[in-house]
Backbone as CSV, one residue per row, in Angstrom:
resi,resn,N_x,N_y,N_z,CA_x,CA_y,CA_z,C_x,C_y,C_z
1,MET,-81.987,91.856,-19.758,-82.631,92.872,-18.936,-82.476,92.532,-17.461
2,ASN,-82.193,93.572,-16.659,-82.124,93.408,-15.213,-83.533,93.620,-14.651
3,TYR,-84.172,92.538,-14.233,-85.561,92.617,-13.768,-85.689,93.381,-12.453
4,ASP,-84.598,93.508,-11.708,-84.658,94.308,-10.475,-85.042,95.756,-10.786
5,LYS,-84.495,96.291,-11.884,-84.809,97.669,-12.260,-86.266,97.795,-12.707
6,LEU,-86.762,96.789,-13.371,-88.168,96.783,-13.777,-89.073,96.777,-12.549
7,LEU,-88.728,95.963,-11.562,-89.523,95.888,-10.329,-89.453,97.196,-9.553
8,GLU,-88.265,97.803,-9.502,-88.138,99.094,-8.815,-89.038,100.150,-9.460
9,SER,-89.083,100.162,-10.785,-89.927,101.099,-11.507,-91.396,100.846,-11.192
10,HIS,-91.796,99.599,-11.156,-93.184,99.217,-10.855,-93.593,99.695,-9.466
11,GLU,-92.728,99.484,-8.492,-93.036,99.878,-7.114,-93.017,101.395,-6.948
12,ARG,-92.088,102.060,-7.592,-91.982,103.519,-7.497,-93.232,104.203,-8.042
13,ASN,-93.784,103.660,-9.111,-94.966,104.256,-9.734,-96.277,103.794,-9.109
14,LYS,-96.170,102.852,-8.142,-97.379,102.278,-7.539,-98.343,101.817,-8.639
15,ALA,-97.788,101.116,-9.594,-98.541,100.695,-10.775,-99.283,99.385,-10.528
16,GLU,-100.369,99.200,-11.254,-101.049,97.905,-11.267,-100.356,96.964,-12.250
17,ALA,-99.741,97.543,-13.271,-98.974,96.747,-14.227,-97.888,97.617,-14.833
18,THR,-96.745,97.008,-15.098,-95.641,97.696,-15.754,-95.207,96.850,-16.943
19,ILE,-95.045,97.509,-18.079,-94.722,96.809,-19.321,-93.377,97.309,-19.840
20,ALA,-92.451,96.395,-20.022,-91.148,96.762,-20.580,-91.308,97.113,-22.058
21,VAL,-90.700,98.231,-22.462,-90.813,98.681,-23.851,-89.434,99.031,-24.390
22,ILE,-89.336,99.003,-25.682,-88.095,99.384,-26.354,-88.446,100.184,-27.602
23,GLU,-87.623,101.180,-27.912,-87.869,101.982,-29.107,-87.490,101.176,-30.346
24,VAL,-88.402,101.149,-31.300,-88.146,100.488,-32.583,-88.290,101.526,-33.689
25,PRO,-87.704,101.293,-34.869,-87.919,102.228,-35.978,-89.410,102.384,-36.254
26,LEU,-89.855,103.615,-36.445,-91.282,103.878,-36.617,-91.860,103.084,-37.785
27,LYS,-91.065,102.869,-38.825,-91.564,102.135,-39.989,-91.816,100.655,-39.672
28,GLU,-91.246,100.159,-38.559,-91.462,98.771,-38.160,-92.456,98.645,-37.013
29,ALA,-92.944,99.780,-36.502,-93.773,99.751,-35.290,-95.072,98.992,-35.480
30,SER,-95.566,98.902,-36.705,-96.833,98.205,-36.939,-96.725,96.702,-36.725
31,ARG,-95.518,96.196,-36.520,-95.332,94.761,-36.236,-95.531,94.437,-34.765
32,PHE,-95.632,95.475,-33.915,-95.591,95.266,-32.471,-96.834,95.822,-31.776
33,GLY,-96.974,95.447,-30.504,-97.907,96.127,-29.637,-97.267,97.433,-29.197
34,ILE,-97.936,98.553,-29.446,-97.345,99.871,-29.222,-98.006,100.562,-28.026
35,MET,-97.162,101.121,-27.138,-97.628,101.841,-25.962,-97.551,103.340,-26.209
36,ASN,-98.679,104.015,-26.094,-98.719,105.478,-26.167,-98.812,106.006,-24.740
37,THR,-97.851,106.835,-24.336,-97.734,107.249,-22.937,-97.768,108.770,-22.805
38,ASP,-97.938,109.220,-21.549,-97.765,110.642,-21.268,-96.294,110.914,-20.955
39,ASP,-95.998,112.133,-20.524,-94.595,112.502,-20.283,-93.978,111.743,-19.113
40,ASN,-94.807,111.167,-18.254,-94.308,110.396,-17.107,-94.286,108.900,-17.372
41,LEU,-94.519,108.534,-18.634,-94.506,107.138,-19.080,-95.697,106.337,-18.579
42,ARG,-96.741,107.028,-18.096,-97.982,106.312,-17.800,-98.662,105.993,-19.136
43,ILE,-99.085,104.751,-19.286,-99.664,104.304,-20.544,-101.094,104.820,-20.666
44,GLU,-101.347,105.520,-21.751,-102.680,106.060,-22.006,-103.446,105.231,-23.030
45,GLU,-102.698,104.537,-23.885,-103.338,103.756,-24.949,-102.414,102.630,-25.363
46,PHE,-103.021,101.490,-25.643,-102.274,100.350,-26.163,-102.851,99.993,-27.524
47,GLU,-101.981,99.918,-28.536,-102.416,99.560,-29.883,-101.692,98.288,-30.318
48,GLU,-102.455,97.275,-30.656,-101.868,96.015,-31.102,-101.623,96.071,-32.608
49,LYS,-100.357,96.121,-32.991,-99.939,96.141,-34.392,-100.721,97.185,-35.204
50,PRO,-100.619,98.445,-34.823,-101.408,99.487,-35.512,-100.900,99.770,-36.920
51,ALA,-101.823,100.044,-37.825,-101.439,100.383,-39.201,-100.729,101.730,-39.253
52,ASN,-101.154,102.654,-38.395,-100.548,103.985,-38.336,-100.134,104.291,-36.900
53,PRO,-99.003,103.753,-36.461,-98.592,103.908,-35.056,-98.352,105.356,-34.662
54,LYS,-98.730,105.681,-33.420,-98.540,107.030,-32.901,-97.212,107.188,-32.176
55,SER,-96.600,106.086,-31.790,-95.293,106.144,-31.142,-94.487,104.926,-31.565
56,ASN,-93.251,104.863,-31.093,-92.399,103.725,-31.434,-91.993,102.934,-30.201
57,LEU,-92.792,103.043,-29.115,-92.509,102.278,-27.889,-93.177,100.915,-27.995
58,ALA,-92.396,99.902,-28.317,-92.930,98.564,-28.554,-92.865,97.714,-27.288
59,SER,-93.952,97.000,-27.044,-93.956,96.066,-25.921,-92.955,94.943,-26.168
60,MET,-92.166,94.622,-25.146,-91.209,93.523,-25.242,-91.819,92.201,-24.789
61,GLY,-93.095,92.244,-24.378,-93.732,91.032,-23.878,-93.252,90.647,-22.493
62,ILE,-92.709,91.618,-21.758,-92.229,91.396,-20.387,-93.051,92.292,-19.470
63,TYR,-93.786,91.689,-18.524,-94.721,92.423,-17.688,-94.486,92.160,-16.203
64,ILE,-94.892,93.139,-15.386,-95.086,92.900,-13.959,-96.522,93.300,-13.642
65,PHE,-97.272,92.379,-13.035,-98.650,92.640,-12.628,-98.780,92.465,-11.121
66,ASN,-99.677,93.231,-10.518,-100.085,92.951,-9.144,-101.048,91.764,-9.180
67,TRP,-100.721,90.737,-8.405,-101.402,89.454,-8.566,-102.909,89.516,-8.297
68,LYS,-103.335,90.196,-7.263,-104.770,90.212,-6.949,-105.584,90.787,-8.104
69,THR,-105.096,91.891,-8.654,-105.821,92.527,-9.757,-105.779,91.653,-11.002
70,LEU,-104.607,91.110,-11.299,-104.485,90.256,-12.481,-105.398,89.041,-12.373
71,LYS,-105.439,88.419,-11.207,-106.289,87.243,-11.014,-107.747,87.583,-11.291
72,LYS,-108.199,88.733,-10.796,-109.584,89.172,-11.008,-109.880,89.291,-12.504
73,TYR,-108.988,89.956,-13.246,-109.225,90.163,-14.663,-109.136,88.859,-15.460
74,LEU,-108.258,87.973,-15.052,-108.143,86.687,-15.750,-109.388,85.840,-15.560
75,LEU,-109.910,85.835,-14.350,-111.121,85.054,-14.086,-112.314,85.622,-14.843
76,GLU,-112.415,86.935,-14.893,-113.501,87.551,-15.653,-113.357,87.264,-17.145
77,ASP,-112.118,87.335,-17.627,-111.861,87.108,-19.047,-112.171,85.664,-19.446
78,GLU,-111.963,84.735,-18.532,-112.212,83.319,-18.816,-113.669,83.068,-19.197
79,ASP,-114.572,83.867,-18.652,-116.005,83.668,-18.890,-116.532,84.442,-20.099
80,LEU,-115.672,85.209,-20.764,-116.106,86.005,-21.912,-115.977,85.189,-23.197
81,GLU,-117.094,84.886,-23.821,-117.081,84.046,-25.016,-116.386,84.718,-26.193
82,ASN,-116.441,86.042,-26.258,-115.842,86.743,-27.394,-114.393,87.144,-27.159
83,SER,-113.791,86.703,-26.052,-112.403,87.050,-25.749,-111.445,86.094,-26.447
84,THR,-110.288,86.628,-26.831,-109.229,85.773,-27.385,-108.285,85.290,-26.283
85,HIS,-108.543,85.753,-25.046,-107.746,85.350,-23.878,-106.263,85.656,-24.086
86,ASP,-106.023,86.864,-24.533,-104.664,87.308,-24.845,-104.369,88.590,-24.070
87,PHE,-103.151,88.714,-23.536,-102.787,89.912,-22.772,-102.949,91.174,-23.619
88,GLY,-102.411,91.133,-24.839,-102.439,92.324,-25.667,-103.824,92.693,-26.155
89,HIS,-104.581,91.702,-26.592,-105.904,91.981,-27.153,-106.975,92.218,-26.087
90,ASP,-106.825,91.586,-24.930,-107.942,91.571,-23.983,-107.610,92.131,-22.599
91,ILE,-106.557,91.642,-21.966,-106.303,91.994,-20.572,-105.833,93.435,-20.425
92,ILE,-104.798,93.816,-21.154,-104.265,95.182,-21.021,-105.304,96.236,-21.410
93,PRO,-106.053,96.061,-22.511,-107.106,97.042,-22.808,-108.146,97.171,-21.697
94,ARG,-108.463,96.065,-21.027,-109.426,96.141,-19.914,-108.872,96.976,-18.764
95,TYR,-107.604,96.819,-18.462,-106.953,97.642,-17.435,-107.104,99.120,-17.771
96,LEU,-106.830,99.460,-19.040,-106.884,100.859,-19.445,-108.324,101.384,-19.443
97,GLU,-109.262,100.575,-19.884,-110.672,100.986,-19.878,-111.143,101.320,-18.470
98,ASP,-110.617,100.603,-17.484,-111.032,100.804,-16.101,-110.190,101.850,-15.380
99,GLY,-109.286,102.504,-16.101,-108.512,103.601,-15.540,-107.419,103.192,-14.566
100,LEU,-106.938,101.951,-14.653,-105.880,101.511,-13.752,-104.527,102.079,-14.196
101,LYS,-103.607,102.127,-13.255,-102.295,102.724,-13.515,-101.360,101.701,-14.172
102,LEU,-101.101,101.931,-15.446,-100.155,101.125,-16.192,-99.004,102.027,-16.625
103,TYR,-97.783,101.542,-16.440,-96.607,102.327,-16.799,-95.709,101.542,-17.750
104,ALA,-95.034,102.291,-18.622,-94.020,101.715,-19.498,-92.656,101.836,-18.832
105,HIS,-91.832,100.820,-19.002,-90.466,100.840,-18.481,-89.516,100.713,-19.673
106,PRO,-88.888,101.821,-20.099,-87.999,101.772,-21.274,-86.747,100.940,-20.992
107,TYR,-86.362,100.171,-21.991,-85.144,99.358,-21.900,-84.176,99.795,-22.984
108,LYS,-82.936,99.983,-22.594,-81.867,100.320,-23.534,-80.880,99.160,-23.549
109,GLY,-80.809,98.479,-24.624,-79.902,97.340,-24.711,-80.329,96.426,-25.836
110,TYR,-79.718,95.256,-25.891,-80.016,94.347,-26.994,-81.352,93.642,-26.765
111,TRP,-82.168,93.638,-27.786,-83.429,92.890,-27.792,-83.822,92.655,-29.235
112,LYS,-84.345,91.501,-29.496,-84.762,91.201,-30.866,-86.037,90.372,-30.832
113,ASP,-87.035,90.820,-31.565,-88.230,90.023,-31.774,-87.916,88.976,-32.838
114,VAL,-88.223,87.713,-32.556,-87.902,86.654,-33.521,-89.181,85.971,-34.002
115,GLY,-90.190,86.773,-34.258,-91.469,86.233,-34.698,-91.556,85.968,-36.188
116,THR,-90.522,86.325,-36.935,-90.515,86.051,-38.377,-89.222,85.336,-38.748
117,VAL,-89.210,84.714,-39.916,-88.004,84.033,-40.397,-86.856,85.026,-40.531
118,ASN,-87.158,86.207,-41.081,-86.101,87.198,-41.272,-85.513,87.664,-39.946
119,SER,-86.377,87.911,-38.942,-85.856,88.392,-37.662,-85.084,87.304,-36.930
120,LEU,-85.477,86.041,-37.108,-84.702,84.937,-36.529,-83.312,84.897,-37.157
121,TRP,-83.245,85.059,-38.460,-81.950,85.094,-39.153,-81.120,86.276,-38.663
122,GLU,-81.743,87.447,-38.545,-81.027,88.642,-38.105,-80.435,88.460,-36.710
123,SER,-81.201,87.847,-35.811,-80.710,87.666,-34.444,-79.500,86.743,-34.408
124,ASN,-79.480,85.752,-35.272,-78.312,84.881,-35.358,-77.125,85.603,-35.971
125,MET,-77.365,86.416,-36.980,-76.283,87.174,-37.598,-75.666,88.175,-36.615
126,ASP,-76.490,88.626,-35.629,-75.967,89.546,-34.621,-74.833,88.926,-33.813
127,LEU,-74.794,87.601,-33.750,-73.692,86.933,-33.050,-72.347,87.220,-33.720
128,LEU,-72.395,87.544,-35.003,-71.163,87.774,-35.759,-70.771,89.242,-35.800
129,ASP,-71.650,90.105,-35.286,-71.430,91.546,-35.356,-70.872,92.054,-34.032
130,GLN,-69.618,92.416,-34.025,-68.956,92.839,-32.794,-69.369,94.242,-32.354
131,SER,-70.132,94.949,-33.183,-70.475,96.329,-32.860,-71.773,96.457,-32.066
132,ASN,-72.523,95.348,-31.885,-73.778,95.470,-31.136,-73.581,95.059,-29.675
133,ASP,-74.691,95.109,-28.916,-74.614,94.873,-27.470,-74.718,93.401,-27.097
134,LEU,-74.854,92.518,-28.065,-74.991,91.096,-27.771,-73.618,90.462,-27.613
135,ASP,-73.335,89.982,-26.404,-72.038,89.365,-26.131,-72.257,88.130,-25.266
136,LEU,-72.256,86.971,-25.891,-72.496,85.730,-25.160,-71.342,85.391,-24.220
137,SER,-70.219,86.072,-24.378,-69.057,85.809,-23.525,-68.970,86.763,-22.339
138,ASP,-69.964,87.608,-22.148,-69.969,88.574,-21.046,-70.066,87.827,-19.715
139,SER,-68.976,87.791,-18.953,-68.942,87.026,-17.704,-69.789,87.652,-16.603
140,SER,-70.168,88.930,-16.766,-70.986,89.585,-15.741,-72.478,89.313,-15.941
141,TRP,-72.845,88.738,-17.069,-74.265,88.460,-17.338,-74.345,87.144,-18.102
142,ARG,-74.138,86.072,-17.372,-74.027,84.759,-18.001,-75.386,84.254,-18.497
143,ILE,-75.350,83.525,-19.598,-76.529,82.860,-20.123,-76.345,81.367,-19.895
144,TYR,-77.258,80.786,-19.129,-77.163,79.369,-18.800,-78.136,78.575,-19.668
145,SER,-77.661,77.483,-20.232,-78.506,76.627,-21.056,-78.114,75.176,-20.828
146,GLN,-78.942,74.285,-21.310,-78.670,72.865,-21.153,-77.461,72.464,-21.992
147,ASP,-76.562,71.707,-21.397,-75.383,71.234,-22.108,-75.755,69.996,-22.916
148,SER,-75.496,70.047,-24.209,-75.842,68.911,-25.068,-74.936,67.708,-24.841
149,GLY,-73.796,67.916,-24.190,-72.848,66.830,-23.995,-72.068,66.487,-25.245
150,SER,-72.159,67.323,-26.257,-71.466,67.060,-27.521,-69.974,67.327,-27.375
151,PRO,-69.163,66.657,-28.179,-67.715,66.927,-28.156,-67.405,68.259,-28.819
152,ALA,-66.141,68.611,-28.831,-65.722,69.851,-29.488,-65.985,69.771,-30.994
153,GLN,-66.118,70.954,-31.609,-66.314,70.979,-33.052,-65.061,70.486,-33.779
154,VAL,-65.268,70.000,-35.000,-64.163,69.496,-35.821,-64.153,70.265,-37.139
155,ILE,-63.021,70.879,-37.448,-62.837,71.576,-38.721,-61.887,70.733,-39.561
156,GLY,-62.359,70.208,-40.676,-61.576,69.300,-41.501,-60.323,69.933,-42.076
157,LYS,-59.432,69.089,-42.502,-58.136,69.515,-43.020,-58.272,70.492,-44.182
158,ASN,-59.245,70.257,-45.065,-59.408,71.092,-46.251,-60.597,72.058,-46.132
159,ALA,-61.174,72.132,-44.958,-62.310,73.033,-44.753,-61.831,74.483,-44.683
160,VAL,-62.749,75.406,-44.996,-62.486,76.839,-44.874,-63.636,77.455,-44.075
161,VAL,-63.301,78.155,-43.001,-64.311,78.788,-42.155,-63.928,80.254,-41.966
162,LYS,-64.829,81.172,-42.380,-64.569,82.605,-42.282,-65.733,83.289,-41.564
163,THR,-65.420,84.077,-40.547,-66.413,84.878,-39.828,-67.652,84.043,-39.536
164,ALA,-67.481,83.039,-38.717,-68.581,82.128,-38.409,-68.637,81.842,-36.921
165,TYR,-69.841,81.526,-36.454,-70.045,81.076,-35.080,-70.327,79.583,-35.160
166,VAL,-69.438,78.777,-34.588,-69.528,77.323,-34.712,-69.681,76.711,-33.329
167,ASP,-70.777,75.987,-33.122,-71.063,75.408,-31.812,-70.444,74.021,-31.672
168,LYS,-70.590,73.472,-30.455,-70.013,72.155,-30.166,-70.630,71.065,-31.038
169,GLY,-69.822,70.060,-31.297,-70.307,68.881,-32.006,-70.408,69.038,-33.507
170,ALA,-70.193,70.258,-34.027,-70.271,70.475,-35.475,-69.054,69.864,-36.156
171,VAL,-69.281,69.302,-37.324,-68.197,68.758,-38.142,-68.267,69.431,-39.504
172,ILE,-67.217,70.177,-39.844,-67.201,70.955,-41.082,-66.084,70.455,-41.988
173,GLU,-66.483,69.979,-43.164,-65.508,69.544,-44.173,-65.510,70.468,-45.395
174,GLY,-66.509,71.358,-45.479,-66.645,72.213,-46.648,-66.266,73.663,-46.368
175,TYR,-66.978,74.585,-47.020,-66.683,76.015,-46.948,-67.813,76.719,-46.203
176,VAL,-67.463,77.535,-45.204,-68.450,78.270,-44.416,-68.006,79.719,-44.295
177,GLU,-68.921,80.654,-44.618,-68.604,82.072,-44.511,-69.811,82.833,-43.957
178,HIS,-69.552,83.681,-42.959,-70.570,84.554,-42.367,-71.855,83.777,-42.055
179,SER,-71.711,82.742,-41.246,-72.836,81.867,-40.930,-72.774,81.419,-39.487
180,VAL,-73.914,80.933,-38.996,-74.004,80.384,-37.643,-74.271,78.893,-37.765
181,ILE,-73.362,78.108,-37.209,-73.424,76.646,-37.304,-73.705,76.095,-35.909
182,SER,-74.861,75.490,-35.732,-75.310,75.064,-34.404,-74.750,73.695,-34.015
183,THR,-75.173,73.234,-32.852,-74.691,71.977,-32.283,-74.961,70.788,-33.206
184,ASN,-73.944,69.950,-33.370,-74.056,68.663,-34.072,-74.447,68.794,-35.556
185,VAL,-74.138,69.911,-36.159,-74.354,70.082,-37.594,-73.244,69.358,-38.364
186,ARG,-73.579,68.824,-39.525,-72.602,68.176,-40.392,-72.600,68.871,-41.752
187,ILE,-71.428,69.293,-42.186,-71.280,69.933,-43.492,-70.236,69.153,-44.281
188,ALA,-70.661,68.529,-45.363,-69.793,67.621,-46.104,-68.792,68.368,-46.988
189,LYS,-67.863,67.619,-47.512,-66.835,68.147,-48.397,-67.472,68.794,-49.628
190,ASP,-66.917,69.932,-50.032,-67.340,70.676,-51.221,-68.711,71.338,-51.082
191,ALA,-69.316,71.260,-49.903,-70.517,72.052,-49.649,-70.091,73.492,-49.354
192,GLU,-70.918,74.469,-49.744,-70.607,75.880,-49.517,-71.780,76.548,-48.801
193,ILE,-71.490,77.105,-47.645,-72.509,77.729,-46.806,-72.140,79.193,-46.615
194,ARG,-73.035,80.099,-47.024,-72.797,81.533,-46.867,-74.041,82.201,-46.274
195,ASN,-73.818,83.132,-45.376,-74.899,83.984,-44.852,-76.101,83.164,-44.382
196,SER,-75.831,82.056,-43.733,-76.906,81.135,-43.386,-76.855,80.712,-41.926
197,VAL,-77.960,80.139,-41.463,-78.088,79.633,-40.094,-78.485,78.170,-40.180
198,LEU,-77.650,77.313,-39.625,-77.935,75.882,-39.598,-78.259,75.505,-38.160
199,LEU,-79.483,75.106,-37.915,-79.930,74.775,-36.569,-79.482,73.370,-36.169
200,PRO,-79.559,73.012,-34.869,-78.953,71.773,-34.372,-79.337,70.531,-35.179
201,GLY,-78.312,69.730,-35.465,-78.528,68.443,-36.122,-78.707,68.498,-37.619
202,ALA,-78.653,69.693,-38.228,-78.800,69.781,-39.686,-77.622,69.097,-40.373
203,GLU,-77.897,68.495,-41.520,-76.853,67.820,-42.294,-76.882,68.320,-43.729
204,ILE,-75.718,68.777,-44.213,-75.600,69.305,-45.563,-74.661,68.405,-46.346
205,ALA,-75.150,67.843,-47.434,-74.366,66.877,-48.206,-73.396,67.593,-49.158
206,ALA,-72.590,66.792,-49.824,-71.527,67.303,-50.693,-72.083,68.085,-51.886
207,ASN,-71.300,69.076,-52.316,-71.617,69.860,-53.515,-72.933,70.623,-53.427
208,THR,-73.364,70.930,-52.214,-74.578,71.721,-52.005,-74.189,73.149,-51.651
209,GLU,-74.940,74.117,-52.185,-74.674,75.527,-51.930,-75.883,76.175,-51.259
210,LEU,-75.646,76.850,-50.152,-76.687,77.565,-49.426,-76.270,79.011,-49.232
211,ASP,-77.191,79.932,-49.465,-76.904,81.355,-49.274,-78.193,82.035,-48.791
212,TYR,-78.114,82.747,-47.682,-79.266,83.404,-47.062,-80.391,82.399,-46.795
213,VAL,-80.023,81.379,-46.036,-80.939,80.270,-45.750,-80.917,79.967,-44.255
214,ILE,-82.065,79.538,-43.723,-82.112,78.892,-42.411,-82.501,77.444,-42.641
215,VAL,-81.698,76.529,-42.131,-82.018,75.106,-42.201,-82.501,74.684,-40.813
216,ALA,-83.719,74.170,-40.746,-84.334,73.827,-39.469,-83.640,72.637,-38.800
217,GLU,-83.988,72.412,-37.553,-83.356,71.379,-36.732,-83.532,69.987,-37.344
218,ASN,-82.411,69.260,-37.411,-82.374,67.855,-37.867,-82.784,67.666,-39.332
219,ILE,-82.767,68.722,-40.122,-83.115,68.613,-41.538,-81.881,68.206,-42.345
220,LYS,-82.113,67.343,-43.330,-81.036,66.877,-44.197,-81.222,67.453,-45.601
221,VAL,-80.165,68.084,-46.102,-80.173,68.617,-47.463,-79.216,67.764,-48.291
222,GLY,-79.747,67.133,-49.322,-78.981,66.180,-50.112,-77.914,66.817,-50.984
223,PRO,-77.183,66.006,-51.739,-76.073,66.511,-52.565,-76.560,67.273,-53.791
224,ASN,-75.687,68.149,-54.292,-75.914,68.853,-55.554,-77.172,69.724,-55.532
225,VAL,-77.422,70.340,-54.379,-78.590,71.205,-54.218,-78.127,72.652,-54.086
226,THR,-78.822,73.568,-54.751,-78.548,74.999,-54.611,-79.794,75.685,-54.079
227,LEU,-79.658,76.354,-52.939,-80.778,77.049,-52.303,-80.328,78.465,-51.977
228,THR,-81.033,79.444,-52.508,-80.608,80.829,-52.356,-81.789,81.708,-51.977
229,GLY,-81.643,82.436,-50.867,-82.606,83.448,-50.487,-82.034,84.825,-50.774
230,GLN,-82.597,85.834,-50.092,-82.137,87.211,-50.228,-82.011,87.816,-48.836
231,PRO,-81.219,88.889,-48.666,-81.063,89.495,-47.333,-82.392,89.899,-46.693
232,ASP,-83.372,90.291,-47.508,-84.675,90.693,-46.966,-85.751,89.631,-47.196
233,ASP,-85.344,88.450,-47.622,-86.284,87.354,-47.854,-85.558,86.030,-47.641
234,ILE,-85.319,85.726,-46.364,-84.552,84.527,-46.002,-85.356,83.276,-46.304
235,LEU,-84.693,82.301,-46.871,-85.340,81.044,-47.242,-85.266,80.060,-46.069
236,LEU,-86.419,79.547,-45.624,-86.477,78.573,-44.542,-86.627,77.176,-45.129
237,ILE,-85.701,76.286,-44.771,-85.767,74.889,-45.193,-86.190,74.061,-43.984
238,ASP,-87.437,73.569,-44.015,-87.952,72.848,-42.854,-88.396,71.428,-43.188
239,LYS,-87.958,70.930,-44.320,-88.177,69.516,-44.628,-86.971,68.990,-45.399
240,ASP,-86.736,67.690,-45.298,-85.582,67.090,-45.969,-85.669,67.319,-47.480
241,ILE,-84.517,67.587,-48.078,-84.436,67.784,-49.526,-83.416,66.808,-50.083
242,ALA,-83.893,65.884,-50.930,-82.994,64.874,-51.465,-82.671,65.117,-52.933
243,ASN,-83.590,65.749,-53.649,-83.411,65.924,-55.096,-82.771,67.266,-55.418
244,ASN,-82.242,67.383,-56.609,-81.674,68.653,-57.038,-82.745,69.731,-57.038
245,LYS,-82.350,70.929,-56.582,-83.312,72.022,-56.492,-82.573,73.335,-56.642
246,GLU,-83.119,74.253,-57.378,-82.533,75.573,-57.535,-83.624,76.607,-57.317
247,ASP,-83.341,77.652,-56.459,-84.285,78.752,-56.210,-83.614,80.059,-56.531
């Protein structure tokens, strides 16, 4: 997102707060904070994860506030014993109760909520989909991150890699298909990885099969293990597995 455009919108509307929003499928709107607006995008109501959403404008969790007003509300909220001290539950509703000008700023482009295991998996799979707006190689909008200092990835002589995103330092001796392989991952000979996300430092031993799985950072999966999730029910592996296991 270009924050300059968000700021321009905030200043143009003379708003006390501006909230970036994105349209989501109505059937998924109950997962988000939903903004109900008038025709000029002034926010009339904020619903936190409503069971029956009235609109599909979901908060992206990106805000611009006028500091003096925000400071006042934060200090008042600090003294409220029944407050959860949360923007969505407490601060934004107080703004609306007091009739302050809050506006929604629609965003058109790539955005993904990664608050669930499935959505985290989906966002990684988007790296493999050339038809969406996510392009880490876009030189006009660079993404800067800490360099791990790892060497280049190594693909073994007998390894097979198909439609995969492979980061630096990864060593692959087995079979990988439609998966995201993060920094310093190790995949041993005869291991088979499909439709999965291996986070930094994960190690997969020989003769292990993974399908629709996320392996957490620095987790080791021992030999002769089979772990299988589903496209709508991704399996998260967040502890070392040494013994044979089938799901």
